[in-house]
Amino acid sequence: LKMKWAEGLDKLGIFLYLAISVFAVVNIYSVDSGLGEKQLIFFFISLFVGLIIFMMRSKFFENFAVVFFILGVVSLLGLHVLGSEIKGQKNWYKIGGFTIQPVEFAKIGISLMLASYVSGPDFNLNNRKSFLTTLAIIGVPAIAVLSIPDVGSLLVFTTFIIALYREGLSGWLFGIGFTLAAVFLLSIAFNPLYIILGLLFILVLFLLFNFNRIVWTIPTIATFVGGFLLLSGISYGTPKILEKLPKHQRERIEVLYKGEKAFRDTSGYNLLYSKTAIGSGGVFGKGYKQGSVTQGKFVPEQETDYIFCTVGEEWGFLGSSLLVIFYAVYIGRIYYLAENQKTTFNRVFGYCFAGVLLMHFAINLGMVMGLFPTVGIPLPYFSYGGSSFLAFSIMTAIFFKLNYTDKNSLV
């Protein structure tokens, strides 16, 4: 008999969520059986919370988006007064024997608030008020996160721009962001003077080939001059910024240029053994609980930020590739479902959710493979931690609930 209540449930998305989450528990248990059992408890709690969300009305999340957003911002600001410092960062609340990381839940509030505002009747990105308001929705919690500071989470916040791009934000912002990042990174590896001369050369070439096409006005001239001065200032200031960073943060960036072996006893230690674990797994892996690096506890945080090295060592290239494929299909599925929603609120929330997943996934894998500095970004559903897993699961349940309602809507 066909179950009518199941019509509208995205079975592929739910299956991938469950498969990734269960595989995570298995790998965490391999690293530490006690933590594996705790993660299993978090998993069942998340399922229970998800069922409650499915029984709620979809309009609830739209109507109370402002409340969730305000609670998220207040919880971030409250860390300065009531937060507990763990591993050098004051971004946790300790309640009895439990710890809560509010930034994970703040992402839900931002996503709901953006979806609510963008779906409003007066929203228009070409309008200055709308544009500044959307930036404030992202910028206010971003400033709160930066004040902690939590650079990793700040990077994740930038992914909300993808949702705004879908709603009409100019692609120029991505080009500007990429240019600023490129100049910053190049200025670490090369003398800033060479970077500035290179920028000047590119600007002169551009003007020579486009001189007659440009409408020369005072604002146009100011834009070219201001842009060049801004990029030059970033290039010149980059070495000075690095000098003022704490030693461990500076070394995490320098590892990308000098290699982990140059910092094998400090900031390169995690990466060195992470690569060793992944590489030693070969094609088929060493087998469950047979990884010498994993079982020897050589990689710090291997149950959280560096959990992927456990997969690489014990399950090999095939197991790691299958996990990456599952994530890729899952994130792609969220984007696909989001694009096909009937309402703007559902679509924007879906894009925010998929963007957060994508950024976490990309940064975490880049981090464990030496393509990105260590910034403390968990792998969604996979890294050990109740706050992260529950927050991602709540976002998952909200989106699949919205999608379920959408598919059963007659409008």
Short mmCIF file of C-alpha atoms in Angstrom, two decimals:
data_model
loop_
_atom_site.label_atom_id
_atom_site.label_comp_id
_atom_site.label_asym_id
_atom_site.label_seq_id
_atom_site.Cartn_x
_atom_site.Cartn_y
_atom_site.Cartn_z
CA LEU A 1 0.00 0.00 0.00
CA LYS A 2 1.24 3.43 -0.91
CA MET A 3 1.78 5.64 2.14
CA LYS A 4 0.25 9.01 1.35
CA TRP A 5 2.01 10.68 4.26
CA ALA A 6 5.36 9.88 2.62
CA GLU A 7 4.48 11.74 -0.59
CA GLY A 8 6.67 14.82 -0.78
CA LEU A 9 9.43 13.42 1.42
CA ASP A 10 12.75 13.66 -0.36
CA LYS A 11 13.88 10.08 0.13
CA LEU A 12 17.29 10.56 -1.55
CA GLY A 13 18.18 13.54 0.64
CA ILE A 14 17.04 11.82 3.84
CA PHE A 15 18.92 8.63 2.90
CA LEU A 16 22.16 10.55 2.31
CA TYR A 17 21.77 12.43 5.61
CA LEU A 18 21.29 9.15 7.49
CA ALA A 19 24.11 7.36 5.62
CA ILE A 20 26.66 10.12 6.28
CA SER A 21 25.60 10.46 9.93
CA VAL A 22 25.78 6.72 10.66
CA PHE A 23 29.14 6.39 8.89
CA ALA A 24 30.34 9.29 11.06
CA VAL A 25 29.40 7.48 14.26
CA VAL A 26 31.28 4.39 13.03
CA ASN A 27 34.45 6.41 12.38
CA ILE A 28 34.28 8.40 15.62
CA TYR A 29 33.84 5.11 17.50
CA SER A 30 37.02 3.87 15.82
CA VAL A 31 38.95 6.86 17.18
CA ASP A 32 37.34 6.82 20.65
CA SER A 33 34.58 4.39 21.63
CA GLY A 34 33.32 6.71 24.37
CA LEU A 35 32.93 9.64 21.97
CA GLY A 36 31.34 7.32 19.42
CA GLU A 37 28.66 6.35 21.93
CA LYS A 38 28.03 10.03 22.74
CA GLN A 39 27.75 10.86 19.03
CA LEU A 40 25.19 8.07 18.67
CA ILE A 41 23.17 9.73 21.44
CA PHE A 42 23.43 13.08 19.60
CA PHE A 43 22.20 11.28 16.49
CA PHE A 44 19.07 9.93 18.19
CA ILE A 45 18.40 13.29 19.85
CA SER A 46 18.64 14.95 16.43
CA LEU A 47 16.18 12.44 14.96
CA PHE A 48 13.74 13.21 17.78
CA VAL A 49 14.12 16.97 17.25
CA GLY A 50 13.68 16.44 13.51
CA LEU A 51 10.39 14.60 14.06
CA ILE A 52 9.15 17.49 16.21
CA ILE A 53 10.08 19.97 13.45
CA PHE A 54 8.18 17.86 10.91
CA MET A 55 5.06 18.07 13.07
CA MET A 56 5.25 21.88 13.19
CA ARG A 57 3.67 24.22 10.69
CA SER A 58 6.07 25.50 8.02
CA LYS A 59 4.92 29.08 8.55
CA PHE A 60 6.27 28.87 12.10
CA PHE A 61 9.86 29.30 10.87
CA GLU A 62 8.91 32.20 8.62
CA ASN A 63 6.88 33.95 11.32
CA PHE A 64 9.55 33.60 14.02
CA ALA A 65 12.62 34.20 11.83
CA VAL A 66 13.32 37.54 13.56
CA VAL A 67 13.20 35.87 16.98
CA PHE A 68 15.66 33.16 15.93
CA PHE A 69 17.96 35.81 14.43
CA ILE A 70 17.94 38.00 17.55
CA LEU A 71 18.54 35.01 19.82
CA GLY A 72 21.51 34.02 17.63
CA VAL A 73 23.12 37.47 17.79
CA VAL A 74 22.51 37.82 21.54
CA SER A 75 24.02 34.37 22.19
CA LEU A 76 27.14 35.39 20.27
CA LEU A 77 27.52 38.68 22.14
CA GLY A 78 26.89 36.91 25.44
CA LEU A 79 30.08 34.89 24.98
CA HIS A 80 32.11 37.94 26.04
CA VAL A 81 30.43 37.80 29.45
CA LEU A 82 29.37 34.20 30.04
CA GLY A 83 31.49 32.27 27.55
CA SER A 84 34.04 29.65 28.54
CA GLU A 85 37.46 29.44 26.90
CA ILE A 86 38.25 26.06 25.35
CA LYS A 87 41.43 25.47 23.35
CA GLY A 88 42.23 29.17 23.19
CA GLN A 89 38.82 30.40 22.01
CA LYS A 90 36.03 31.83 24.11
CA ASN A 91 33.19 30.57 21.92
CA TRP A 92 31.44 28.07 24.18
CA TYR A 93 28.84 28.10 26.92
CA LYS A 94 29.27 25.57 29.70
CA ILE A 95 26.03 24.35 31.24
CA GLY A 96 26.68 21.65 33.80
CA GLY A 97 28.61 18.92 32.03
CA PHE A 98 27.53 20.11 28.58
CA THR A 99 29.06 22.67 26.22
CA ILE A 100 27.17 24.62 23.55
CA GLN A 101 28.73 26.48 20.63
CA PRO A 102 26.18 29.22 19.75
CA VAL A 103 27.73 30.15 16.41
CA GLU A 104 26.48 26.85 14.94
CA PHE A 105 22.88 27.76 15.85
CA ALA A 106 23.33 31.40 14.80
CA LYS A 107 23.72 30.19 11.20
CA ILE A 108 20.14 28.90 11.39
CA GLY A 109 18.87 32.29 12.55
CA ILE A 110 20.74 34.14 9.79
CA SER A 111 19.39 31.75 7.13
CA LEU A 112 15.81 32.15 8.35
CA MET A 113 16.13 35.93 8.64
CA LEU A 114 17.59 36.30 5.15
CA ALA A 115 14.86 34.07 3.72
CA SER A 116 12.17 36.07 5.53
CA TYR A 117 13.48 39.48 4.46
CA VAL A 118 14.26 38.55 0.85
CA SER A 119 10.79 37.02 0.43
CA GLY A 120 9.14 40.23 1.63
CA PRO A 121 7.05 42.31 -0.80
CA ASP A 122 9.31 45.38 -0.64
CA PHE A 123 12.61 43.60 -1.21
CA ASN A 124 14.67 44.75 -4.19
CA LEU A 125 18.43 44.32 -4.29
CA ASN A 126 18.70 47.32 -6.62
CA ASN A 127 17.27 49.43 -3.81
CA ARG A 128 19.91 50.81 -1.46
CA LYS A 129 17.83 50.17 1.66
CA SER A 130 17.25 46.51 0.74
CA PHE A 131 20.89 46.01 -0.15
CA LEU A 132 22.17 47.53 3.10
CA THR A 133 19.63 45.61 5.18
CA THR A 134 20.70 42.27 3.71
CA LEU A 135 24.33 43.16 4.40
CA ALA A 136 23.39 44.05 7.97
CA ILE A 137 21.65 40.70 8.48
CA ILE A 138 24.93 39.00 7.60
CA GLY A 139 27.28 41.69 8.90
CA VAL A 140 25.97 42.15 12.47
CA PRO A 141 26.49 38.49 13.51
CA ALA A 142 29.71 38.42 11.47
CA ILE A 143 31.11 41.30 13.54
CA ALA A 144 30.03 39.49 16.71
CA VAL A 145 31.87 36.36 15.53
CA LEU A 146 34.96 38.37 14.58
CA SER A 147 35.06 39.88 18.06
CA ILE A 148 35.35 36.40 19.67
CA PRO A 149 37.39 35.83 17.37
CA ASP A 150 36.29 32.83 15.26
CA VAL A 151 37.81 33.25 11.80
CA GLY A 152 36.56 29.89 10.54
CA SER A 153 32.91 30.69 11.19
CA LEU A 154 33.42 34.16 9.71
CA LEU A 155 34.48 32.52 6.44
CA VAL A 156 31.35 30.39 6.47
CA PHE A 157 29.18 33.52 6.73
CA THR A 158 30.44 34.68 3.34
CA THR A 159 28.57 31.80 1.71
CA PHE A 160 25.23 33.56 2.31
CA ILE A 161 26.19 35.79 -0.62
CA ILE A 162 25.48 32.79 -2.91
CA ALA A 163 21.82 32.94 -1.89
CA LEU A 164 21.75 36.68 -2.57
CA TYR A 165 23.41 36.15 -5.96
CA ARG A 166 20.56 33.77 -6.85
CA GLU A 167 18.14 36.55 -5.96
CA GLY A 168 19.81 39.12 -8.22
CA LEU A 169 22.99 40.31 -6.50
CA SER A 170 25.60 41.43 -9.01
CA GLY A 171 28.34 38.94 -9.82
CA TRP A 172 30.84 41.78 -9.58
CA LEU A 173 30.99 41.25 -5.83
CA PHE A 174 32.43 37.77 -6.36
CA GLY A 175 35.03 39.21 -8.71
CA ILE A 176 35.95 41.90 -6.21
CA GLY A 177 36.18 39.37 -3.38
CA PHE A 178 38.33 37.03 -5.46
CA THR A 179 40.67 39.89 -6.44
CA LEU A 180 41.09 41.05 -2.83
CA ALA A 181 41.82 37.49 -1.66
CA ALA A 182 44.28 36.88 -4.54
CA VAL A 183 46.23 40.06 -3.77
CA PHE A 184 46.36 39.16 -0.07
CA LEU A 185 47.62 35.62 -0.73
CA LEU A 186 50.17 36.70 -3.37
CA SER A 187 51.51 39.37 -1.03
CA ILE A 188 52.40 36.66 1.48
CA ALA A 189 54.56 34.81 -1.02
CA PHE A 190 56.06 37.76 -2.93
CA ASN A 191 57.43 41.23 -2.21
CA PRO A 192 54.47 43.65 -2.05
CA LEU A 193 56.35 46.07 -4.30
CA TYR A 194 56.28 43.50 -7.12
CA ILE A 195 52.54 42.96 -6.56
CA ILE A 196 51.85 46.71 -6.72
CA LEU A 197 53.90 47.06 -9.93
CA GLY A 198 52.03 44.10 -11.39
CA LEU A 199 48.69 45.71 -10.54
CA LEU A 200 49.82 48.95 -12.15
CA PHE A 201 50.88 47.07 -15.30
CA ILE A 202 47.49 45.29 -15.51
CA LEU A 203 45.65 48.59 -14.99
CA VAL A 204 47.63 50.32 -17.76
CA LEU A 205 46.98 47.43 -20.18
CA PHE A 206 43.27 47.50 -19.38
CA LEU A 207 43.07 51.25 -19.97
CA LEU A 208 45.00 51.03 -23.26
CA PHE A 209 42.61 48.45 -24.72
CA ASN A 210 39.43 50.02 -23.32
CA PHE A 211 40.19 53.75 -23.27
CA ASN A 212 37.65 54.69 -25.97
CA ARG A 213 34.93 52.46 -24.49
CA ILE A 214 35.02 54.04 -21.05
CA VAL A 215 32.79 57.02 -20.27
CA TRP A 216 35.25 59.22 -18.44
CA THR A 217 33.60 60.97 -15.52
CA ILE A 218 34.87 62.01 -12.10
CA PRO A 219 33.22 58.96 -10.40
CA THR A 220 34.81 56.65 -13.01
CA ILE A 221 38.27 58.11 -12.45
CA ALA A 222 37.75 57.93 -8.68
CA THR A 223 36.76 54.26 -8.99
CA PHE A 224 39.95 53.33 -10.88
CA VAL A 225 42.20 55.34 -8.58
CA GLY A 226 40.44 54.14 -5.41
CA GLY A 227 40.54 50.50 -6.52
CA PHE A 228 44.25 50.66 -7.27
CA LEU A 229 45.01 52.38 -3.96
CA LEU A 230 42.90 49.82 -2.06
CA LEU A 231 44.65 46.83 -3.63
CA SER A 232 48.03 48.47 -3.13
CA GLY A 233 47.20 49.10 0.50
CA ILE A 234 46.20 45.46 1.00
CA SER A 235 49.40 44.27 -0.61
CA TYR A 236 51.58 46.62 1.43
CA GLY A 237 49.71 45.91 4.66
CA THR A 238 49.60 42.10 4.36
CA PRO A 239 53.11 41.45 5.81
CA LYS A 240 52.37 43.87 8.66
CA ILE A 241 49.09 42.07 9.41
CA LEU A 242 50.90 38.72 9.50
CA GLU A 243 53.49 40.10 11.92
CA LYS A 244 50.75 41.08 14.38
CA LEU A 245 48.98 37.72 14.27
CA PRO A 246 49.63 35.24 17.10
CA LYS A 247 52.52 32.91 16.27
CA HIS A 248 50.34 29.81 15.75
CA GLN A 249 47.94 31.63 13.42
CA ARG A 250 50.79 33.08 11.36
CA GLU A 251 52.40 29.67 11.04
CA ARG A 252 49.12 28.09 9.89
CA ILE A 253 49.15 30.44 6.91
CA GLU A 254 52.86 30.02 6.24
CA VAL A 255 52.46 26.22 6.18
CA LEU A 256 50.69 26.59 2.82
CA TYR A 257 53.78 28.22 1.31
CA LYS A 258 56.66 26.51 3.10
CA GLY A 259 55.14 23.06 3.63
CA GLU A 260 54.17 21.28 6.84
CA LYS A 261 57.65 19.84 7.37
CA ALA A 262 59.00 23.33 8.04
CA PHE A 263 56.67 23.48 11.07
CA ARG A 264 56.54 19.79 11.92
CA ASP A 265 56.79 20.41 15.67
CA THR A 266 54.24 23.25 15.77
CA SER A 267 51.49 24.27 13.34
CA GLY A 268 52.46 21.75 10.68
CA TYR A 269 52.22 18.74 12.99
CA ASN A 270 48.50 18.04 12.46
CA LEU A 271 48.76 18.38 8.70
CA LEU A 272 51.89 16.21 8.46
CA TYR A 273 50.29 13.27 10.24
CA SER A 274 46.93 13.86 8.57
CA LYS A 275 48.55 13.48 5.15
CA THR A 276 50.48 10.47 6.43
CA ALA A 277 47.27 8.81 7.60
CA ILE A 278 45.37 9.50 4.38
CA GLY A 279 48.28 8.41 2.16
CA SER A 280 48.97 5.23 4.13
CA GLY A 281 45.42 4.01 3.56
CA GLY A 282 46.17 3.21 -0.06
CA VAL A 283 43.32 2.14 -2.32
CA PHE A 284 41.36 -0.12 0.01
CA GLY A 285 42.45 1.13 3.46
CA LYS A 286 44.01 -0.69 6.38
CA GLY A 287 40.68 -1.86 7.76
CA TYR A 288 38.36 -0.77 10.53
CA LYS A 289 40.29 0.09 13.71
CA GLN A 290 43.51 -1.00 11.99
CA GLY A 291 44.93 2.43 11.22
CA SER A 292 48.27 2.86 12.95
CA VAL A 293 48.12 6.69 12.88
CA THR A 294 44.50 6.76 13.98
CA GLN A 295 44.85 4.19 16.73
CA GLY A 296 48.14 5.74 17.85
CA LYS A 297 46.38 9.08 18.40
CA PHE A 298 49.06 10.89 16.41
CA VAL A 299 46.67 13.45 14.94
CA PRO A 300 45.20 15.91 17.46
CA GLU A 301 41.49 16.63 16.94
CA GLN A 302 41.18 13.53 14.74
CA GLU A 303 37.66 12.94 16.04
CA THR A 304 36.57 16.50 15.18
CA ASP A 305 38.24 18.75 12.60
CA TYR A 306 40.59 16.04 11.27
CA ILE A 307 38.11 13.14 11.18
CA PHE A 308 38.59 12.72 7.41
CA CYS A 309 42.13 11.39 7.94
CA THR A 310 40.57 8.47 9.84
CA VAL A 311 38.41 7.69 6.82
CA GLY A 312 41.42 7.90 4.50
CA GLU A 313 43.57 5.56 6.60
CA GLU A 314 40.98 2.90 7.49
CA TRP A 315 38.77 2.95 4.38
CA GLY A 316 41.33 4.02 1.78
CA PHE A 317 40.86 5.92 -1.45
CA LEU A 318 37.65 4.05 -2.30
CA GLY A 319 35.99 4.78 1.04
CA SER A 320 37.11 8.41 1.01
CA SER A 321 35.91 8.86 -2.58
CA LEU A 322 32.54 7.34 -1.75
CA LEU A 323 32.13 9.75 1.18
CA VAL A 324 33.06 12.73 -1.01
CA ILE A 325 30.56 11.55 -3.67
CA PHE A 326 27.83 11.24 -1.03
CA TYR A 327 28.50 14.80 0.12
CA ALA A 328 28.60 16.13 -3.45
CA VAL A 329 25.31 14.46 -4.36
CA TYR A 330 23.71 15.56 -1.09
CA ILE A 331 24.73 19.22 -1.43
CA GLY A 332 23.77 19.19 -5.10
CA ARG A 333 20.40 17.71 -4.14
CA ILE A 334 19.77 20.53 -1.65
CA TYR A 335 20.55 23.13 -4.33
CA TYR A 336 18.28 21.32 -6.82
CA LEU A 337 15.37 21.15 -4.38
CA ALA A 338 15.91 24.77 -3.34
CA GLU A 339 15.78 25.95 -6.93
CA ASN A 340 12.48 24.15 -7.48
CA GLN A 341 10.64 25.56 -4.46
CA LYS A 342 7.42 27.47 -5.12
CA THR A 343 8.11 30.20 -2.56
CA THR A 344 11.00 32.62 -2.25
CA PHE A 345 11.33 31.92 1.48
CA ASN A 346 11.88 28.20 0.90
CA ARG A 347 14.29 28.83 -1.97
CA VAL A 348 16.48 31.32 -0.11
CA PHE A 349 16.62 29.15 3.03
CA GLY A 350 17.58 26.16 0.86
CA TYR A 351 20.37 28.12 -0.82
CA CYS A 352 21.65 29.32 2.57
CA PHE A 353 21.59 25.77 3.93
CA ALA A 354 23.37 24.30 0.90
CA GLY A 355 25.94 27.12 0.96
CA VAL A 356 26.79 26.52 4.62
CA LEU A 357 27.20 22.79 3.93
CA LEU A 358 29.36 23.48 0.87
CA MET A 359 31.67 25.90 2.70
CA HIS A 360 32.13 23.60 5.69
CA PHE A 361 32.78 20.64 3.41
CA ALA A 362 35.25 22.46 1.14
CA ILE A 363 37.22 24.15 3.93
CA ASN A 364 37.43 21.02 6.11
CA LEU A 365 38.68 18.78 3.31
CA GLY A 366 41.05 21.48 2.08
CA MET A 367 42.37 21.83 5.63
CA VAL A 368 43.14 18.12 6.18
CA MET A 369 44.83 17.88 2.77
CA GLY A 370 46.94 21.02 3.15
CA LEU A 371 45.04 23.18 0.66
CA PHE A 372 43.68 25.54 3.33
CA PRO A 373 44.98 26.76 6.70
CA THR A 374 43.74 25.07 9.87
CA VAL A 375 40.78 27.17 11.03
CA GLY A 376 38.67 24.78 13.10
CA ILE A 377 35.79 24.06 10.72
CA PRO A 378 33.95 20.76 11.39
CA LEU A 379 32.91 18.38 8.63
CA PRO A 380 29.07 18.53 8.53
CA TYR A 381 27.37 15.61 10.34
CA PHE A 382 30.74 13.87 10.56
CA SER A 383 32.93 15.65 13.08
CA TYR A 384 32.29 14.82 16.72
CA GLY A 385 30.27 17.42 18.58
CA GLY A 386 26.71 17.85 19.76
CA SER A 387 26.35 21.53 18.84
CA SER A 388 27.52 21.08 15.26
CA PHE A 389 25.57 17.89 14.61
CA LEU A 390 22.35 19.15 16.19
CA ALA A 391 22.53 22.52 14.41
CA PHE A 392 23.10 20.90 11.00
CA SER A 393 20.34 18.39 11.71
CA ILE A 394 17.91 21.17 12.64
CA MET A 395 18.67 22.98 9.38
CA THR A 396 18.20 19.68 7.57
CA ALA A 397 14.84 19.03 9.20
CA ILE A 398 13.61 22.58 8.56
CA PHE A 399 14.51 22.43 4.88
CA PHE A 400 13.04 18.96 4.29
CA LYS A 401 9.90 20.09 6.15
CA LEU A 402 9.65 23.17 3.90
CA ASN A 403 10.22 20.98 0.86
CA TYR A 404 7.59 18.48 2.07
CA THR A 405 5.02 21.25 2.49
CA ASP A 406 5.96 22.70 -0.90
CA LYS A 407 5.46 19.39 -2.70
CA ASN A 408 2.06 18.89 -1.03
CA SER A 409 0.93 22.45 -1.70
CA LEU A 410 -1.84 22.94 -4.28
CA VAL A 411 -0.62 26.44 -5.17
#
